[in-house]
Each structure stands twice: as structure tokens, then as C-alpha cells.
Short mmCIF file of C-alpha atoms in Angstrom, two decimals:
data_model
loop_
_atom_site.label_atom_id
_atom_site.label_comp_id
_atom_site.label_asym_id
_atom_site.label_seq_id
_atom_site.Cartn_x
_atom_site.Cartn_y
_atom_site.Cartn_z
CA MET Z 1 -15.99 -168.57 132.92
CA ASN Z 2 -19.28 -169.75 132.14
CA PRO Z 3 -22.14 -167.53 131.01
CA ARG Z 4 -23.66 -167.20 134.45
CA VAL Z 5 -20.34 -166.01 136.00
CA LEU Z 6 -19.87 -163.65 133.11
CA LEU Z 7 -23.42 -162.06 133.86
CA LEU Z 8 -22.52 -161.71 137.54
CA VAL Z 9 -19.18 -160.09 136.52
CA LEU Z 10 -21.06 -157.60 134.23
CA CYS Z 11 -23.75 -156.82 136.91
CA ALA Z 12 -21.25 -156.30 139.56
CA ALA Z 13 -19.38 -153.96 137.29
CA THR Z 14 -22.33 -152.01 136.11
CA LEU Z 15 -24.10 -151.81 139.33
CA ALA Z 16 -20.80 -150.28 140.97
CA SER Z 17 -20.50 -147.73 138.18
CA CYS Z 18 -24.07 -146.64 138.42
CA ALA Z 19 -24.93 -146.75 142.00
CA SER Z 20 -26.62 -143.79 143.18
CA ILE Z 21 -29.18 -142.90 145.76
CA HIS Z 22 -31.81 -141.88 143.07
CA THR Z 23 -31.81 -143.37 139.46
CA PRO Z 24 -31.86 -140.54 136.96
CA GLU Z 25 -34.89 -140.33 134.71
CA PRO Z 26 -34.59 -141.55 131.13
CA GLY Z 27 -33.79 -138.69 128.69
CA SER Z 28 -32.07 -136.66 131.30
CA PRO Z 29 -28.62 -135.58 130.86
CA LEU Z 30 -27.45 -137.52 133.95
CA TYR Z 31 -29.13 -140.56 132.58
CA GLU Z 32 -27.36 -140.40 129.23
CA GLN Z 33 -24.08 -140.02 131.19
CA SER Z 34 -24.67 -143.03 133.24
CA VAL Z 35 -25.49 -145.08 130.25
CA LYS Z 36 -22.09 -144.01 128.55
CA GLU Z 37 -20.28 -144.75 131.69
CA THR Z 38 -21.93 -148.15 131.99
CA GLN Z 39 -21.36 -148.96 128.42
CA GLN Z 40 -17.69 -148.42 128.91
CA VAL Z 41 -17.68 -150.51 131.98
CA ILE Z 42 -19.31 -153.35 130.13
CA LEU Z 43 -16.70 -153.10 127.31
CA GLU Z 44 -13.73 -152.97 129.85
CA ALA Z 45 -15.18 -156.22 131.58
CA ILE Z 46 -15.49 -157.88 128.39
CA GLN Z 47 -11.86 -156.95 127.32
CA LYS Z 48 -10.43 -158.17 130.76
CA GLN Z 49 -12.23 -161.46 130.69
CA THR Z 50 -11.06 -161.98 127.09
CA LEU Z 51 -7.46 -161.43 128.11
CA LEU Z 52 -7.94 -163.76 130.96
CA LYS Z 53 -9.48 -166.45 128.48
CA ALA Z 54 -6.37 -165.93 126.27
CA LEU Z 55 -4.03 -166.52 129.18
CA THR Z 56 -5.79 -169.65 130.54
CA TYR Z 57 -7.15 -171.63 127.33
CA PRO Z 58 -3.70 -172.90 126.34
CA ILE Z 59 -3.38 -174.52 129.85
CA LEU Z 60 -6.79 -175.87 130.00
CA SER Z 61 -6.52 -177.51 126.53
CA ALA Z 62 -3.16 -178.81 126.70
CA ASN Z 63 -3.67 -180.54 130.08
CA ALA Z 64 -7.12 -182.02 129.53
CA ASP Z 65 -5.59 -185.54 129.81
CA LEU Z 66 -4.25 -184.67 133.25
CA CYS Z 67 -7.61 -183.44 134.63
CA GLY Z 68 -9.43 -186.84 134.64
CA ALA Z 69 -13.12 -186.20 135.58
CA LEU Z 70 -12.57 -182.52 135.57
CA ARG Z 71 -12.90 -182.27 131.82
CA THR Z 72 -15.42 -180.59 129.56
CA THR Z 73 -16.33 -180.00 126.05
CA LYS Z 74 -17.22 -176.42 125.12
CA LEU Z 75 -17.50 -174.25 121.99
CA GLU Z 76 -15.43 -171.52 123.99
CA PHE Z 77 -17.83 -168.34 123.82
CA GLN Z 78 -19.97 -166.52 126.15
CA TRP Z 79 -23.16 -164.73 125.16
CA ILE Z 80 -25.76 -162.31 126.63
CA THR Z 81 -29.00 -160.76 125.75
CA LEU Z 82 -30.74 -157.38 126.61
CA ASN Z 83 -32.84 -159.30 129.05
CA ASP Z 84 -29.98 -160.23 131.01
CA LEU Z 85 -28.76 -156.77 131.46
CA GLY Z 86 -32.30 -155.66 131.93
CA LYS Z 87 -32.67 -157.89 134.84
CA VAL Z 88 -29.79 -155.48 136.43
CA GLY Z 89 -31.29 -152.33 135.64
CA ARG Z 90 -32.68 -150.06 132.83
CA ILE Z 91 -29.51 -148.23 132.64
CA GLN Z 92 -27.50 -151.54 132.04
CA ARG Z 93 -30.06 -152.59 129.33
CA ASP Z 94 -29.84 -149.22 127.36
CA ALA Z 95 -26.02 -149.41 127.74
CA GLY Z 96 -26.15 -152.85 126.36
CA ALA Z 97 -28.42 -151.93 123.32
CA ALA Z 98 -25.83 -148.95 122.63
CA ILE Z 99 -23.11 -151.68 122.35
CA GLY Z 100 -25.31 -153.61 119.97
CA ILE Z 101 -26.57 -156.34 122.32
CA GLY Z 102 -30.03 -157.44 121.35
CA THR Z 103 -32.61 -160.12 121.93
CA TYR Z 104 -30.68 -162.97 120.28
CA PRO Z 105 -27.49 -164.32 121.67
CA TYR Z 106 -24.80 -161.63 121.43
CA ILE Z 107 -21.24 -162.99 121.63
CA THR Z 108 -19.53 -161.29 124.42
CA ILE Z 109 -16.32 -163.39 124.96
CA ILE Z 110 -14.58 -165.63 122.39
CA THR Z 111 -11.85 -167.60 123.73
CA PRO Z 112 -8.66 -166.45 121.58
CA GLY Z 113 -7.01 -169.62 120.08
CA SER Z 114 -10.14 -171.71 120.49
CA PRO Z 115 -11.63 -173.85 117.64
CA ALA Z 116 -14.62 -171.20 117.53
CA HIS Z 117 -12.17 -168.27 117.28
CA GLN Z 118 -10.05 -169.98 114.47
CA ALA Z 119 -13.17 -170.71 112.63
CA GLY Z 120 -13.88 -166.96 112.46
CA LEU Z 121 -16.49 -166.18 115.45
CA ARG Z 122 -15.66 -162.86 117.11
CA GLN Z 123 -17.01 -160.66 119.83
CA GLY Z 124 -19.92 -158.60 118.65
CA ASP Z 125 -21.46 -161.36 116.49
CA THR Z 126 -25.30 -162.56 117.04
CA LEU Z 127 -25.97 -166.18 116.88
CA VAL Z 128 -28.76 -167.13 114.19
CA SER Z 129 -28.80 -170.92 114.03
CA LEU Z 130 -27.10 -174.08 115.54
CA ASN Z 131 -26.81 -177.22 113.43
CA GLU Z 132 -29.35 -175.63 110.90
CA SER Z 133 -31.93 -175.08 113.64
CA PRO Z 134 -32.89 -171.48 114.06
CA ILE Z 135 -32.08 -169.87 117.41
CA ASP Z 136 -35.23 -168.41 119.12
CA GLU Z 137 -35.54 -164.94 120.29
CA ASP Z 138 -35.29 -163.77 123.93
CA LYS Z 139 -38.63 -162.12 123.75
CA GLU Z 140 -38.72 -158.52 124.34
CA ARG Z 141 -40.53 -157.53 127.54
CA LYS Z 142 -41.34 -154.48 129.58
CA PHE Z 143 -38.54 -154.38 132.15
CA ILE Z 144 -39.73 -155.24 135.79
CA PRO Z 145 -36.96 -155.52 138.41
CA TRP Z 146 -35.73 -159.00 139.08
CA LEU Z 147 -39.13 -161.02 138.94
CA GLU Z 148 -41.98 -160.96 136.55
CA SER Z 149 -45.34 -162.61 137.77
CA GLY Z 150 -43.34 -164.58 140.32
CA SER Z 151 -41.08 -166.54 137.86
CA ASP Z 152 -37.59 -165.81 136.58
CA VAL Z 153 -38.29 -165.46 132.88
CA VAL Z 154 -34.66 -164.39 132.14
CA ARG Z 155 -33.10 -167.51 133.58
CA ALA Z 156 -35.61 -169.87 131.76
CA TYR Z 157 -34.23 -168.65 128.33
CA ARG Z 158 -30.60 -168.73 129.34
CA ARG Z 159 -30.93 -172.17 131.01
CA ASN Z 160 -32.70 -173.72 127.98
CA PHE Z 161 -30.09 -172.19 125.47
CA ASP Z 162 -27.17 -173.30 127.72
CA ARG Z 163 -28.74 -176.82 127.69
CA TRP Z 164 -29.08 -176.91 124.14
CA LEU Z 165 -25.35 -175.68 123.51
CA ASN Z 166 -24.06 -178.40 126.00
CA TRP Z 167 -26.08 -181.21 124.44
CA THR Z 168 -24.79 -180.00 120.92
CA VAL Z 169 -21.02 -180.50 121.84
CA LEU Z 170 -21.65 -183.54 124.04
CA GLY Z 171 -20.57 -186.02 121.35
CA GLY Z 172 -17.62 -183.97 120.26
CA THR Z 173 -18.67 -183.87 116.64
CA ALA Z 174 -18.21 -180.85 114.48
CA VAL Z 175 -21.06 -178.09 115.07
CA SER Z 176 -22.29 -175.74 112.44
CA ILE Z 177 -23.04 -172.15 113.38
CA GLU Z 178 -24.67 -169.27 111.59
CA TYR Z 179 -23.99 -165.95 112.88
CA LYS Z 180 -24.74 -162.36 111.81
CA ARG Z 181 -22.25 -159.80 111.67
CA GLY Z 182 -23.43 -156.18 110.59
CA GLU Z 183 -25.92 -157.13 107.75
CA ASN Z 184 -24.23 -160.36 106.67
CA ILE Z 185 -24.94 -163.94 107.70
CA HIS Z 186 -21.84 -166.31 108.00
CA SER Z 187 -21.67 -169.81 108.33
CA ILE Z 188 -18.80 -171.95 109.99
CA GLU Z 189 -18.24 -175.41 111.33
CA VAL Z 190 -16.57 -175.79 114.82
CA GLN Z 191 -14.78 -178.89 116.04
CA PRO Z 192 -15.14 -178.82 119.72
CA ARG Z 193 -12.00 -179.72 121.74
CA LYS Z 194 -11.69 -181.16 125.27
CA ARG Z 195 -10.20 -179.07 127.92
CA CYS Z 196 -10.00 -178.95 131.85
CA ASP Z 197 -13.31 -178.02 133.16
CA PHE Z 198 -12.08 -174.80 135.35
CA ASN Z 199 -13.76 -171.45 135.33
CA ILE Z 200 -11.47 -168.71 136.13
CA VAL Z 201 -12.74 -165.48 137.95
CA ILE Z 202 -11.11 -162.27 139.05
CA VAL Z 203 -12.64 -160.76 142.25
CA ASP Z 204 -12.15 -157.22 143.70
CA HIS Z 205 -9.96 -157.72 146.60
CA GLU Z 206 -7.03 -156.18 147.99
CA ASP Z 207 -5.41 -159.30 149.34
CA LEU Z 208 -2.63 -161.14 147.36
CA SER Z 209 -4.69 -164.44 147.10
CA SER Z 210 -6.18 -167.05 145.03
CA ARG Z 211 -8.42 -169.86 145.85
CA ALA Z 212 -10.06 -172.94 144.08
CA VAL Z 213 -13.60 -173.78 145.00
CA GLU Z 214 -14.95 -176.77 143.35
CA ASN Z 215 -14.08 -176.19 139.54
CA THR Z 216 -13.89 -172.27 139.92
CA ILE Z 217 -10.66 -170.54 140.50
CA PHE Z 218 -10.85 -167.24 142.05
CA LEU Z 219 -7.96 -164.55 141.58
CA SER Z 220 -7.97 -161.33 143.74
CA SER Z 221 -7.56 -158.25 141.56
CA ALA Z 222 -4.52 -157.28 143.78
CA LEU Z 223 -2.81 -160.40 142.98
CA PHE Z 224 -3.63 -160.11 139.18
CA ASP Z 225 -2.25 -156.60 139.20
CA PHE Z 226 0.73 -157.72 141.39
CA ALA Z 227 1.87 -160.50 138.81
CA GLU Z 228 4.76 -158.92 136.77
CA SER Z 229 4.07 -160.88 133.58
CA ASP Z 230 1.42 -162.98 131.89
CA ALA Z 231 3.41 -166.20 132.65
CA GLU Z 232 3.01 -165.43 136.29
CA ILE Z 233 -0.55 -165.18 136.09
CA GLN Z 234 -0.58 -168.52 134.11
CA PHE Z 235 1.56 -170.16 136.91
CA ILE Z 236 -1.09 -168.86 139.42
CA ILE Z 237 -3.95 -170.43 137.45
CA ALA Z 238 -1.90 -173.68 136.90
CA HIS Z 239 -0.92 -173.98 140.53
CA GLU Z 240 -4.67 -173.67 141.77
CA MET Z 241 -5.52 -176.27 139.02
CA ALA Z 242 -2.82 -178.67 140.39
CA HIS Z 243 -4.19 -178.60 143.91
CA LYS Z 244 -7.63 -179.79 142.41
CA ILE Z 245 -5.86 -182.47 140.15
CA TYR Z 246 -4.09 -183.76 143.27
CA ARG Z 247 -7.13 -183.43 145.32
CA HIS Z 248 -5.15 -181.58 147.92
CA SER Z 249 -6.88 -181.08 151.44
CA PRO Z 250 -5.04 -179.18 154.07
CA GLY Z 251 -6.68 -181.32 156.83
CA LYS Z 252 -5.53 -184.78 155.16
CA LEU Z 253 -2.33 -186.37 156.17
CA THR Z 254 -1.35 -188.81 153.43
CA PRO Z 255 1.71 -191.23 153.71
CA LEU Z 256 3.75 -189.05 151.56
CA ARG Z 257 3.20 -185.95 153.48
CA ALA Z 258 3.77 -187.88 156.63
CA LEU Z 259 7.15 -188.78 155.31
CA ALA Z 260 7.83 -185.26 154.34
CA LEU Z 261 6.85 -184.15 158.00
CA GLY Z 262 9.31 -186.49 159.41
CA ILE Z 263 12.09 -185.20 157.09
CA ASP Z 264 11.19 -181.59 158.00
CA ALA Z 265 11.28 -182.35 161.69
CA LEU Z 266 14.65 -184.03 161.44
CA VAL Z 267 15.99 -181.09 159.56
CA ASN Z 268 14.41 -178.80 162.14
CA TYR Z 269 16.00 -180.48 165.03
CA GLY Z 270 19.27 -180.74 163.34
CA LEU Z 271 19.54 -176.98 162.68
CA VAL Z 272 18.63 -176.38 166.25
CA ALA Z 273 21.17 -178.82 167.63
CA THR Z 274 23.83 -177.45 165.22
CA GLN Z 275 23.33 -173.88 166.54
CA VAL Z 276 23.28 -174.95 170.07
CA VAL Z 277 26.74 -176.82 169.55
CA ALA Z 278 28.28 -173.61 167.64
CA GLY Z 279 27.05 -171.47 170.58
CA ILE Z 280 24.85 -169.47 168.33
CA ILE Z 281 21.88 -170.16 170.84
CA SER Z 282 21.99 -171.41 174.35
CA GLY Z 283 20.06 -174.10 176.17
CA GLU Z 284 18.54 -171.32 178.31
CA GLU Z 285 16.93 -169.93 175.16
CA LEU Z 286 15.47 -173.26 174.25
CA GLU Z 287 13.92 -173.81 177.77
CA GLY Z 288 10.29 -173.86 177.78
CA GLN Z 289 10.07 -173.68 173.77
CA VAL Z 290 8.18 -176.41 171.66
CA TRP Z 291 10.12 -176.98 168.45
CA ALA Z 292 7.25 -178.67 166.27
CA PRO Z 293 7.96 -180.57 163.15
CA GLY Z 294 7.74 -178.40 159.96
CA ALA Z 295 8.10 -175.04 161.92
CA ILE Z 296 10.96 -174.01 159.78
CA PHE Z 297 8.99 -174.29 156.46
CA SER Z 298 5.39 -173.66 157.59
CA HIS Z 299 3.45 -170.94 158.95
CA GLN Z 300 2.03 -171.27 162.50
CA ASP Z 301 -1.54 -170.93 161.39
CA ASN Z 302 -1.15 -173.69 158.76
CA PRO Z 303 -0.72 -177.36 159.09
CA PRO Z 304 2.96 -178.30 159.40
CA TYR Z 305 2.95 -180.18 155.98
CA ARG Z 306 1.37 -177.38 154.10
CA HIS Z 307 4.60 -176.53 152.27
CA VAL Z 308 4.53 -180.03 150.76
CA LEU Z 309 1.38 -179.36 149.08
CA GLU Z 310 2.51 -176.14 147.70
CA LEU Z 311 5.74 -177.78 146.33
CA GLU Z 312 3.62 -180.57 144.60
CA ALA Z 313 1.38 -177.91 143.16
CA ASP Z 314 4.40 -175.91 142.11
CA TYR Z 315 6.03 -178.84 140.27
CA LEU Z 316 2.74 -179.73 138.56
CA ALA Z 317 1.86 -176.19 137.49
CA MET Z 318 5.41 -175.85 135.91
CA TYR Z 319 4.87 -179.22 134.00
CA MET Z 320 1.45 -177.98 132.79
CA LEU Z 321 3.01 -174.65 131.49
CA ALA Z 322 5.72 -176.42 129.68
CA ARG Z 323 3.12 -178.75 128.06
CA ALA Z 324 1.28 -175.57 126.98
CA ASN Z 325 4.46 -174.30 125.41
CA ILE Z 326 4.40 -171.33 127.89
CA ASP Z 327 7.95 -169.85 128.60
CA VAL Z 328 8.54 -170.50 132.49
CA SER Z 329 12.17 -169.33 132.57
CA ASP Z 330 11.38 -165.87 134.03
CA ILE Z 331 8.74 -166.96 136.38
CA ASP Z 332 9.29 -165.90 140.05
CA ILE Z 333 7.35 -168.17 142.46
CA PHE Z 334 5.73 -166.16 144.93
CA LEU Z 335 2.75 -168.03 146.06
CA GLY Z 336 2.28 -170.16 149.25
CA ALA Z 337 0.28 -169.29 152.10
CA ASN Z 338 -2.60 -167.76 150.34
CA SER Z 339 -3.37 -170.64 148.06
CA VAL Z 340 -5.18 -174.33 148.37
#
């Protein structure tokens, strides 16, 4: 998940928790209660996204060579400032301040197992310098909803700092970072590592579904909760990655899929003929019906070769999990119609 996606998650969560007809006045008991509730929502969102990072990073890093052009080099942490939260609302800004978020980049998510995490960086640290260059402050300003003087001043700081971070790791050389924890300044060196360039996002939805759009994989909250183990969640993510690596497109019939469709048709017609010979069904029952190739293995609203794409993605997903040393012995594959 990139910083902008994280901000959207935090914004959506905090807005949902504090939505009301009238915003309570600062200093009132209702306002203070709203700040505390929003503070908890932010911390829970950070915790959930950190868990998701812990599940996905082994897959992304172990299979970088399979992703081809879909690769990137990251320092594997996400950050935020008070002005990011101030863009959402005063309650969110005050809730962030209560957590410890200030006007310098505050680490919200550090990917477990990543080089930055192994070097000692943690959630709650504040960045001070990068490659011995001091990090500028996101200047304090009086909060004005959304826009100030017709320009998005919050995005300018975030965009510029993100560009600096991306440029710093571009060559893949070690990066020196200074950060503040409590009253102490710490220095570390982080060696960036290539990984597959996918962002993983959980969206609040009641359907059991997953979807890959460009380099972002969306999992419904229902599917995330439905999975019985971490390995099943990792399989879902690897499955969607596989679709992108294979460049699957439901509307494209490749020679391999055409062959599979032909085999599917033979099996289908063979089963029907066997049932007729055995007397299980009669010719009268077949009258007027169209026995389309692929009808056995595919849903009527999907291309008849859809199952071939799913089988390809399943195979590659299991291979990617094995490369990431993830135990796949207990995975119950339950995907199919709701992916691609």
C-alpha cells in the first residue's frame, strides 16, 4: 500500500467513525469523546494494514524475478503528518496529535520482515534526515477544509517528499536514515530490496471478492474475514498477482485457452452421450437445449474458458507461496468466479 492509499484508508475510517449532522465544538465532552474514538480507529487501521503487510511482503519479495516490469524498490514504510489528517477534519487532526503524529513524517506502517524493519525502524518513529540531508517540516497552518488559496498545500509536501524517497532508493544502494524515538535520535542504514510492485487494499464490502486493477489488489472485508488462515489470505493475494503476471484478460482467447476449450467441449459432450446411453437422461430431455463447450466447468455469465485462467493463476499462486516458504498444505482453494 502506498502512502496515498494509506491516507485514504485512514480518512475513510475516521470519517465513518465521526460522521454526524453537526460537528461538536472543540473542548466539549462530545468533541473529546469523538477525538478518542477517532484515535482508536486510526490505531486499528494501522494495526490491520501492518498485519496485511506482514502477510504480503514475503510473497512480493520472494517473487520479484517473476513480476518482470511489475517490480519496484521501496524502503517499506508509510508515513503521515498532521496536515494529512487536518485535510480530513479537525477531529482527525487532534486525534493524530494525541497519538504523537506531528509535522514531520511520522511512521505509521513499517513492513514486518523488511530491511527497514530489520534495521530497527518502528511504527511511531519520526523521520529526521535522509542520506544526511535534513527533512523539512510540513509547516503548521490553520486548518481550512480541503483547499487553501485555491491550491492543495498538503499534497505538495507529500508529493515532494515521496519523490525524494523514490529517487533515493532508485539505484538500490544503501540509504542512511536518522529518526527520532522519544527524545533520542537513532541512525541506521537500510539496503533496499526489489519486490513485486503491488499494493494490497482491504475494502469494506459484503461480497466474497477480490480484484486486481493495474498494480493494486483489492480484497473485500468479507473475504478477508472469511479466510480461515493467514495462508488462505496469502493465497488469495498470490492468485490475483498471478493473473497480472500472466496478463490474463477474460476477453482474450489464446491458443492455449482454445485448446483447453476444445478439451472441455469433448468432455462435456462425452458426459452427455454417456448419460444418454446409460438411460440417465433421454433424447427428449435434450431437445431444444444447446450444450455449449465449457458449460460443465464455467458459469453461464463468464467466458467458457474462464476456469482455465483460474487454474493457471492457482498453479502460479501455489508456486509463489512455496518460494516464499509459506506452508500451503492446509490451503482450501475456494476462489473462482469472483476474481480476475
